[in-house]
PDB file of C-alpha atoms and ligand atoms in Angstrom:
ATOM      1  CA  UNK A   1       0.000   0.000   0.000  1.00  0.00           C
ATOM      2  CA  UNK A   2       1.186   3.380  -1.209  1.00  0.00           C
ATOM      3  CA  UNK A   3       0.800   6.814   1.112  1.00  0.00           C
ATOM      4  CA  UNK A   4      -1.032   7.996  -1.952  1.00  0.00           C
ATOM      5  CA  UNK A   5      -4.657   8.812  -1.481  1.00  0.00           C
ATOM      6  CA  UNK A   6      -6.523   6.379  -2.412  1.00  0.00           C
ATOM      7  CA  UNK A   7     -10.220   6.736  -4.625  1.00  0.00           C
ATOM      8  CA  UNK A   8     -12.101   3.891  -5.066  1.00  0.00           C
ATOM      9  CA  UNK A   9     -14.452   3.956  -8.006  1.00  0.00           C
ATOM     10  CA  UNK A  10     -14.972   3.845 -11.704  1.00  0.00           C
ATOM     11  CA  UNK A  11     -14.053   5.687 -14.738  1.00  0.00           C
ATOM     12  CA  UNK A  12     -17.659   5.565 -15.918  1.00  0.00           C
ATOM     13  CA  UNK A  13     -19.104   7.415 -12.698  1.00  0.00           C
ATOM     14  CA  UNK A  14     -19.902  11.028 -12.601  1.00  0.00           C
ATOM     15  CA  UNK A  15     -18.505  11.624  -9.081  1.00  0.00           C
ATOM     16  CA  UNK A  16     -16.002   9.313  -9.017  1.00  0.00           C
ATOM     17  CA  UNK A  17     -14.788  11.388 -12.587  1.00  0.00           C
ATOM     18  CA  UNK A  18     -15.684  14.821 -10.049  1.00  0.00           C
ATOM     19  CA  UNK A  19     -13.057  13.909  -7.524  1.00  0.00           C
ATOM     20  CA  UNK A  20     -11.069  13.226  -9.470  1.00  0.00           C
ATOM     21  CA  UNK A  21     -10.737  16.308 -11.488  1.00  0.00           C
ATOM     22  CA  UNK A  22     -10.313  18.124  -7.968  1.00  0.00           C
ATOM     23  CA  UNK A  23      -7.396  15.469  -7.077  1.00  0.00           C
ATOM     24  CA  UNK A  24      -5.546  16.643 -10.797  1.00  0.00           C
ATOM     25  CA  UNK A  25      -6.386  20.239 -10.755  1.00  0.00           C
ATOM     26  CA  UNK A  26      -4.819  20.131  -6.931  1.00  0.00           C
ATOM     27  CA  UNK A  27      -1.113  18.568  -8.305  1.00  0.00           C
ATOM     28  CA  UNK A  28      -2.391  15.368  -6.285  1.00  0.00           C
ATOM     29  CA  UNK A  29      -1.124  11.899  -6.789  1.00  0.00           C
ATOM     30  CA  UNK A  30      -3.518   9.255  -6.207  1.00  0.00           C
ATOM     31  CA  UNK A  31      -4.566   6.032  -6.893  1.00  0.00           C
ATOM     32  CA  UNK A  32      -7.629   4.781  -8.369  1.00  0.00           C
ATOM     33  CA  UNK A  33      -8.683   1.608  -6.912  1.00  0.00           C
ATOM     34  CA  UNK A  34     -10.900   0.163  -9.213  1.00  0.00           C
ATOM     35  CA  UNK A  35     -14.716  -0.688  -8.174  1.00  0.00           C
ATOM     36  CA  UNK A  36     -17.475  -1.362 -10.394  1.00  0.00           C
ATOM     37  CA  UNK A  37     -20.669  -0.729  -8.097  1.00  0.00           C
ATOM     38  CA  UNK A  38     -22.688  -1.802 -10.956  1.00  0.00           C
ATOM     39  CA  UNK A  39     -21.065  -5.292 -11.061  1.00  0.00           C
ATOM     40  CA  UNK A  40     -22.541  -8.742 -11.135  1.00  0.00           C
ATOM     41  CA  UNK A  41     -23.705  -9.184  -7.604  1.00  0.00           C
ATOM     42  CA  UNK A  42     -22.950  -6.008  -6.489  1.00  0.00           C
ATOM     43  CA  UNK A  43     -20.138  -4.159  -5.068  1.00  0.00           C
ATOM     44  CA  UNK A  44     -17.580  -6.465  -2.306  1.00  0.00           C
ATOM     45  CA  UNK A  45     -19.490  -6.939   0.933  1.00  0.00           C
ATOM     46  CA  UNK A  46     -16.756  -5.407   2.784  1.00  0.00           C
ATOM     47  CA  UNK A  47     -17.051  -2.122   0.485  1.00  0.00           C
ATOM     48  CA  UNK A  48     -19.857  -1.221   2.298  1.00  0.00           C
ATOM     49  CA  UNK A  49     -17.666  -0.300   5.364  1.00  0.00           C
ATOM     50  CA  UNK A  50     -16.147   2.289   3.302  1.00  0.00           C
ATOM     51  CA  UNK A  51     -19.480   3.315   1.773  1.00  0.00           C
ATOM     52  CA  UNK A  52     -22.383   1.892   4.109  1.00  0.00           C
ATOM     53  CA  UNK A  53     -24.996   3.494   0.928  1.00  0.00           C
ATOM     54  CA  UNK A  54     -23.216   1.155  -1.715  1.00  0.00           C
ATOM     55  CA  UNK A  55     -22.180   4.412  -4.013  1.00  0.00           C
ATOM     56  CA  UNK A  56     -18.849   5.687  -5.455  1.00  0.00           C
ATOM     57  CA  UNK A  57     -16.419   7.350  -4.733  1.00  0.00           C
ATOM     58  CA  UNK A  58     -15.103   6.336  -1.376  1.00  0.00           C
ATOM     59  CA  UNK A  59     -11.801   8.317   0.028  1.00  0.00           C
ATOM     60  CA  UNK A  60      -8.841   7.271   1.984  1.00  0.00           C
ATOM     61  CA  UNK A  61      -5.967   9.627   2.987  1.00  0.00           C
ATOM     62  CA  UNK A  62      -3.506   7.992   5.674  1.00  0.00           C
ATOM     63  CA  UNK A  63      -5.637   6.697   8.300  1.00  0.00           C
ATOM     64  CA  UNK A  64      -8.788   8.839   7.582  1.00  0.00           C
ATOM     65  CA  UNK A  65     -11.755   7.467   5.479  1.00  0.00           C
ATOM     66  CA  UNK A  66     -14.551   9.502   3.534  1.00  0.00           C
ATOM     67  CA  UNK A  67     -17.410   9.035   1.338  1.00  0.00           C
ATOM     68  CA  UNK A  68     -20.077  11.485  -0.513  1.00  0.00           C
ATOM     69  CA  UNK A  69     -18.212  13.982  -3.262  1.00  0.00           C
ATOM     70  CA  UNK A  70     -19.455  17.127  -1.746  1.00  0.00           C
ATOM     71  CA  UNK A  71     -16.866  16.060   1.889  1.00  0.00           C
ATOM     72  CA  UNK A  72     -14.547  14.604  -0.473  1.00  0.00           C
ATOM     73  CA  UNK A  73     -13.488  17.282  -2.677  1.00  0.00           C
ATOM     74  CA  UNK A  74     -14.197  19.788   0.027  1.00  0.00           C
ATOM     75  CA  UNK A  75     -11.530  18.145   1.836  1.00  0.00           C
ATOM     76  CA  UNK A  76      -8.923  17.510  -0.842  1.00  0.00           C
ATOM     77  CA  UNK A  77      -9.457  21.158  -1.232  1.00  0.00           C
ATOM     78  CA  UNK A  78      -8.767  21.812   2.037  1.00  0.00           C
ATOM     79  CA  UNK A  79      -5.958  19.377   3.078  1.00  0.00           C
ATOM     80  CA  UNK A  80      -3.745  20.207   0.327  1.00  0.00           C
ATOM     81  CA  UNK A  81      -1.467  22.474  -1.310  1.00  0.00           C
ATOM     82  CA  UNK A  82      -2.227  23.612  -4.995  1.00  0.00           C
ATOM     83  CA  UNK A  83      -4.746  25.807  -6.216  1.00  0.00           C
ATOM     84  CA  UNK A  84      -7.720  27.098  -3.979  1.00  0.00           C
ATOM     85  CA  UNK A  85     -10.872  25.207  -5.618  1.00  0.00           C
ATOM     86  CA  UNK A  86     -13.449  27.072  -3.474  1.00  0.00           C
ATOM     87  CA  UNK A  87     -13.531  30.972  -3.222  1.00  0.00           C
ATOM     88  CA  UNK A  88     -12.732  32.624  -0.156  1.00  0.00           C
ATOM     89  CA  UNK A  89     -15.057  35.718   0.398  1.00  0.00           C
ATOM     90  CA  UNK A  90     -18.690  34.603   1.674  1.00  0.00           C
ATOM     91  CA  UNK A  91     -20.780  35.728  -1.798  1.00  0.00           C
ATOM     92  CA  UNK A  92     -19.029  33.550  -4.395  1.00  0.00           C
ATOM     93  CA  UNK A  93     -18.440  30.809  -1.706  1.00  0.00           C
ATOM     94  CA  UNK A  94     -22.093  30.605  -1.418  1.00  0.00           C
ATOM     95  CA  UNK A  95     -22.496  30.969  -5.104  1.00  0.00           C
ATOM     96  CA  UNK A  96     -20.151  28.036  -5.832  1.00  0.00           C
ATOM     97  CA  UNK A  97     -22.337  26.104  -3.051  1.00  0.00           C
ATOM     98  CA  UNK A  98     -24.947  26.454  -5.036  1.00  0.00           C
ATOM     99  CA  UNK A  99     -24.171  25.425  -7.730  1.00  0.00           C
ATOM    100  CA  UNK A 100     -22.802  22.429  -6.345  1.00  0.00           C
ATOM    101  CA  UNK A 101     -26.260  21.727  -4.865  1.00  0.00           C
ATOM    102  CA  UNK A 102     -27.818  22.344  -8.116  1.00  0.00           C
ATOM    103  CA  UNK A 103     -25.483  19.883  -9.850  1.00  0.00           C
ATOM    104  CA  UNK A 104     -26.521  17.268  -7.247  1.00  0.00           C
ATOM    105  CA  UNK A 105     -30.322  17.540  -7.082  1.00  0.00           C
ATOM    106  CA  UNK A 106     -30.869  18.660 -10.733  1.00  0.00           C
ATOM    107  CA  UNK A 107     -28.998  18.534 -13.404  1.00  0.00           C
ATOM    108  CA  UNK A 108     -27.343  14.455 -12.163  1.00  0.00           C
ATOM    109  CA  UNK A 109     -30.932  13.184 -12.210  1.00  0.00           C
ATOM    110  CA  UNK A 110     -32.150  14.922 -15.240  1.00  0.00           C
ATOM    111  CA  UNK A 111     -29.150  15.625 -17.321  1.00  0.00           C
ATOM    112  CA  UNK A 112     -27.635  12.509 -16.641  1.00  0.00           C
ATOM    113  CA  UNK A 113     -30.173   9.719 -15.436  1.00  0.00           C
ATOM    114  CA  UNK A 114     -33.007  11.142 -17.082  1.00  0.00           C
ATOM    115  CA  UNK A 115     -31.124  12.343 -20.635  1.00  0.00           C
ATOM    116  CA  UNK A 116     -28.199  10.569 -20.807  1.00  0.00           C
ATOM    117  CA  UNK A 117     -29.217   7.617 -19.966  1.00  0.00           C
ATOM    118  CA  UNK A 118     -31.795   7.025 -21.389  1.00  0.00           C
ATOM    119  CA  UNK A 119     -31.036   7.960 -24.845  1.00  0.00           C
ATOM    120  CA  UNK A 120     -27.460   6.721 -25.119  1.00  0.00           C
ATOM    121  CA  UNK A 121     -26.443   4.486 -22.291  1.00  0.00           C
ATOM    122  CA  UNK A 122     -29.437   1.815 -22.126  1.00  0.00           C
ATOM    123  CA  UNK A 123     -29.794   1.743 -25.620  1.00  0.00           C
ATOM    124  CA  UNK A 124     -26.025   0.743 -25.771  1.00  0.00           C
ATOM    125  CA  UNK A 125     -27.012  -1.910 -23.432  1.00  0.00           C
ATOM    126  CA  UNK A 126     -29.949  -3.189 -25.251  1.00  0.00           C
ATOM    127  CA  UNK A 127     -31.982  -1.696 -23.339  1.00  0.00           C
ATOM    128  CA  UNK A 128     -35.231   0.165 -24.462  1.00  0.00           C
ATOM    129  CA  UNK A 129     -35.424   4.029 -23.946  1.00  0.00           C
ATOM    130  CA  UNK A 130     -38.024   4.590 -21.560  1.00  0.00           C
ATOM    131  CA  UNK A 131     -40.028   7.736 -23.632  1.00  0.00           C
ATOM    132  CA  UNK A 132     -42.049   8.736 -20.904  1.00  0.00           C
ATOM    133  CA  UNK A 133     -39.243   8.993 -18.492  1.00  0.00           C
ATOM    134  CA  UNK A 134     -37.128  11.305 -21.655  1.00  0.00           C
ATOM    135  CA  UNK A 135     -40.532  13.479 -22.264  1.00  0.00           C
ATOM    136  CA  UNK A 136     -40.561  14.039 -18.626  1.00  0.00           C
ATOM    137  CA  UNK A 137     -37.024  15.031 -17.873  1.00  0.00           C
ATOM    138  CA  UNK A 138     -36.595  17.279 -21.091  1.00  0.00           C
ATOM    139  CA  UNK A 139     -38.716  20.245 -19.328  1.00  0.00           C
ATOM    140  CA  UNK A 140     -36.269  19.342 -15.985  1.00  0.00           C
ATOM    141  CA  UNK A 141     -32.662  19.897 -18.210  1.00  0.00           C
ATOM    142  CA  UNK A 142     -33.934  22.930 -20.117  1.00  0.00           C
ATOM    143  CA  UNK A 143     -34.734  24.547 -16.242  1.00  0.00           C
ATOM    144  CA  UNK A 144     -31.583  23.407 -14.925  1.00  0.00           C
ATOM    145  CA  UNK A 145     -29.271  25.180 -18.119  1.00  0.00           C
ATOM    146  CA  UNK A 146     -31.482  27.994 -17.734  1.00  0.00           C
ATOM    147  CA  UNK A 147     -30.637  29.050 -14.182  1.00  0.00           C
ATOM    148  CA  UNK A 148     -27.111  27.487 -14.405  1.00  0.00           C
ATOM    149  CA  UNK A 149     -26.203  29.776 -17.269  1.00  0.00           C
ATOM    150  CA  UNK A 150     -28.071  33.064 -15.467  1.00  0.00           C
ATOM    151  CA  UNK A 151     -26.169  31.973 -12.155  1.00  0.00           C
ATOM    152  CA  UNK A 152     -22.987  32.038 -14.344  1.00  0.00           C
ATOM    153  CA  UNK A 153     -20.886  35.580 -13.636  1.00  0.00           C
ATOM    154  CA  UNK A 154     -18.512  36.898 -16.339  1.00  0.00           C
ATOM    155  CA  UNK A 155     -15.191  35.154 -16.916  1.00  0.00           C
ATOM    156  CA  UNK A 156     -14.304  32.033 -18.476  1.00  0.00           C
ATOM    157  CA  UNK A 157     -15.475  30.491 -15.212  1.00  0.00           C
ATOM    158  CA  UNK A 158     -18.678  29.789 -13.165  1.00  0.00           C
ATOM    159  CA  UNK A 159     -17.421  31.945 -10.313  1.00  0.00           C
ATOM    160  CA  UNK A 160     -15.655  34.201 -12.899  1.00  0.00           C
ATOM    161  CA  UNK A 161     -11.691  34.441 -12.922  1.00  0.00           C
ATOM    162  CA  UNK A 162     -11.548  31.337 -10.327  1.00  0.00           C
ATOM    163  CA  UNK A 163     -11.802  27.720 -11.433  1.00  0.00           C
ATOM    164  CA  UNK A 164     -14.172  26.116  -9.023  1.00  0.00           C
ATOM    165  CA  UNK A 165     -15.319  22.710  -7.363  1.00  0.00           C
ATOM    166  CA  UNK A 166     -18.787  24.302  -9.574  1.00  0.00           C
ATOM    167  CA  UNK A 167     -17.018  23.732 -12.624  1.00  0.00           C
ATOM    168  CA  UNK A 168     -15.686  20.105 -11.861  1.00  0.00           C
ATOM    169  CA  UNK A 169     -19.333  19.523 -10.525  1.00  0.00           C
ATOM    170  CA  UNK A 170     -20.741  20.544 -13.597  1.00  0.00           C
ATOM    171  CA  UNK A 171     -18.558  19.390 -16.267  1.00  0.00           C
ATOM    172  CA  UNK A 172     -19.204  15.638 -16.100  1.00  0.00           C
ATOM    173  CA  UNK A 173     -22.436  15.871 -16.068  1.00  0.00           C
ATOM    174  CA  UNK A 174     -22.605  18.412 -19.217  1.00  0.00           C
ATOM    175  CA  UNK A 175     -19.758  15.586 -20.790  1.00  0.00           C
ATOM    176  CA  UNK A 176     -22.942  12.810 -20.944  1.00  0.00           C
ATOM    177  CA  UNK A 177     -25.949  15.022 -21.583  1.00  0.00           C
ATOM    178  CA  UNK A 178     -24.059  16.810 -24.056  1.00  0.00           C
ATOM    179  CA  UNK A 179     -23.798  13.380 -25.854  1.00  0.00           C
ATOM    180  CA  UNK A 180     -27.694  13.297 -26.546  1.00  0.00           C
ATOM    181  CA  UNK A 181     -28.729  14.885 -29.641  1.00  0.00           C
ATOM    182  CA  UNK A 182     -31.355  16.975 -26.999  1.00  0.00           C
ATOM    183  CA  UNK A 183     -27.942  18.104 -25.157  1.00  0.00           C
ATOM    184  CA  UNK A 184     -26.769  19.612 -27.780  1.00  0.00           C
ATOM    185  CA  UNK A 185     -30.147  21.500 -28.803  1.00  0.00           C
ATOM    186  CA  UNK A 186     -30.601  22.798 -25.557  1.00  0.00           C
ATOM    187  CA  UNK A 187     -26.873  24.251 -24.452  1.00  0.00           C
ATOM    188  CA  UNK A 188     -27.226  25.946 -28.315  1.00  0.00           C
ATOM    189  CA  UNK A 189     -29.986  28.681 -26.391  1.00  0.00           C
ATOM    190  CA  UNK A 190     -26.778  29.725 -23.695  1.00  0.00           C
ATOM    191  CA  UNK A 191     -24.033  31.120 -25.514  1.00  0.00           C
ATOM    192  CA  UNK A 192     -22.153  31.416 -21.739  1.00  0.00           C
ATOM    193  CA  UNK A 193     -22.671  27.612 -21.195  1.00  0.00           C
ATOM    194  CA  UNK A 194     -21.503  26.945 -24.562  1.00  0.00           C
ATOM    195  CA  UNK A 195     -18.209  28.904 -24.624  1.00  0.00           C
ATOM    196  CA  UNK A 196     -17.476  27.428 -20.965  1.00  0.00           C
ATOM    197  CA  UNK A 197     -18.363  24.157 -21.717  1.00  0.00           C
ATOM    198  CA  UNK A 198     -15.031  24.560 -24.885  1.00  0.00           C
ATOM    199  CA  UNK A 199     -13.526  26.151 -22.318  1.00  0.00           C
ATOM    200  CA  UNK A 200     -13.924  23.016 -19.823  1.00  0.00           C
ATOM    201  CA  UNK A 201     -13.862  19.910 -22.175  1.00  0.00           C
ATOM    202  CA  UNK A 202     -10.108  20.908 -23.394  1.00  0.00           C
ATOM    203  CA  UNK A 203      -8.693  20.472 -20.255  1.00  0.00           C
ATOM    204  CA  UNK A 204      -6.160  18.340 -19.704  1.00  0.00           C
ATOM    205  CA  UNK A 205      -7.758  16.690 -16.634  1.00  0.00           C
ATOM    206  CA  UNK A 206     -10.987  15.767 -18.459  1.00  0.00           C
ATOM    207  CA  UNK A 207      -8.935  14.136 -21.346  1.00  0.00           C
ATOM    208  CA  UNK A 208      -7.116  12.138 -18.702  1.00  0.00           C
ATOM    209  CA  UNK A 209     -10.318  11.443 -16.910  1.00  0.00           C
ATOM    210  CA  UNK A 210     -12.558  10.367 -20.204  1.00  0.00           C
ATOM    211  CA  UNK A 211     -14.616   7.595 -19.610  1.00  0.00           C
ATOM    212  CA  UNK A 212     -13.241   4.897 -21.880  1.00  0.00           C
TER     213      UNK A 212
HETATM  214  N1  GSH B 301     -24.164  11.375  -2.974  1.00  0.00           N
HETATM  215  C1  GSH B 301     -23.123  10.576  -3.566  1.00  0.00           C
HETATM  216  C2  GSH B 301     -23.594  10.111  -4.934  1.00  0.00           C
HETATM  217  C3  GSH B 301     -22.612   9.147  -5.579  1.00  0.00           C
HETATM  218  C4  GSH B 301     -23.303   8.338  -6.664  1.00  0.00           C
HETATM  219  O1  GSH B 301     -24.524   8.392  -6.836  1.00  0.00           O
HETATM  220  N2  GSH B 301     -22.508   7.566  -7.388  1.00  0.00           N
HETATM  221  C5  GSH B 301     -23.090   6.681  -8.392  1.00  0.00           C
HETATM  222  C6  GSH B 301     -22.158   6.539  -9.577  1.00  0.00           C
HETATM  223  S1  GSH B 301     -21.959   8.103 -10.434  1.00  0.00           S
HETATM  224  C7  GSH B 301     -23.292   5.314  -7.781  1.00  0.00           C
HETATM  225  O2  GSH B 301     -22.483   4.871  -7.006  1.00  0.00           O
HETATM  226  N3  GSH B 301     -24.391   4.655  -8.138  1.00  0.00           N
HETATM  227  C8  GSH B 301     -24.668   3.328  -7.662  1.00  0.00           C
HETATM  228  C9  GSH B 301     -26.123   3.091  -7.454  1.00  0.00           C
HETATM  229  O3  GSH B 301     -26.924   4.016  -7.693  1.00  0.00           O
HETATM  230  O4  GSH B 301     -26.452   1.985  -7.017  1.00  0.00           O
HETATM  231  C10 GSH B 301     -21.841  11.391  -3.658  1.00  0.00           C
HETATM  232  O5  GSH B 301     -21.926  12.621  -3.674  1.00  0.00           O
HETATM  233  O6  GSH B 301     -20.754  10.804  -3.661  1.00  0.00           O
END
């Protein structure tokens, strides 16, 4: 075992892919244990002491062990040198907590589970596209870009000059829905979203961190 943090997850996972971003835009060496909670059987029993909910990521740094993305990153943030993540003065702090929030309860169940998915990923399983479940989120993604893109302040970031945890929230989330034919429609109506989204996808740490 390596003093390296340690992330245990999967290239295919939207938070997993989130902390990881933060661990690369921080300078940080890590490891990525691989762990495929969608497996055959589900995840190793004893995973569940690292995550008792069954999700990725899970965290270990030394002797201390985390789970959920929002502590995670918060904490790599935090704990290490390299560049601050999270802005200092209270406004754009909250501001980048919301947007966090928004990422969470919004845009990952519609942009992701309720675009995404359904149009590209269980289709690619052999899965049917449930319609109904599409129909309904389309409404939920156009809402969420909306207020994303009027939350968005001036500068090539969400937070302006500052490259954020919002960004690495947000970006892959927008990666997937941005897949779907409907993605692409509906980013066309925010010309901020667009030019951040260019901005975000050449990145060297979402190359290294493209879901193969
Ligand atoms: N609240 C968790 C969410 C993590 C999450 O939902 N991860 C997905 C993969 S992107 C997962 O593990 N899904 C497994 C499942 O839903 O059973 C966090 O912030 O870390």
């Amino acid at each position: 075992m390596t003093g390296l943090p340690r992330l245990f997850g999967a290239d295919y996972s939207v938070y997993v892919r989130i902390a990881r971003l933060c661990l690369i835009e921080k300078g940080i060496e890590y490891q990525l244990v691989p762990l495929d909670i969608f497996a055959d059987g589900g995840p190793p029993t004893d995973y569940l002491a690292k995550h008792p909910f069954g999700r990725i990521p899970a965290f270990e740094h030394q002797e201390f062990s985390l789970y959920e993305t929002s502590a995670i990153t918060r904490y790599i943030d935090e704990a290490f040198e390299g560049p601050q993540l999270q802005p200092l003065d209270p406004v754009h702090r909250a501001r980048c907590n919301q947007l966090i929030s928004i990422a969470d309860n919004y845009a990952y169940p519609h942009l992701v589970w309720g675009v995404y998915v359904e149009r590209i990923s269980k289709p690619g399983r052999g899965v049917s596209t449930d319609e109904d479940k599409l129909v309904a989120a389309l409404p939920k993604a156009r809402n969420c870009l909306a207020a994303m893109s009027q939350l968005m302040r001036d500068g090539p970031w969400f937070i302006g000059e500052q490259l954020t945890l919002a960004d690495l929230y947000a970006a892959p989330m927008f990666d997937y829905f941005l897949m779907t034919f409907e993605g692409a429609e509906l980013i066309r109506q925010h010309g901020n979203l667009q030019e951040w989204w260019a901005r975000m996808a050449s990145r060297p740490s979402m190359a290294v961190t493209k879901p193969s």
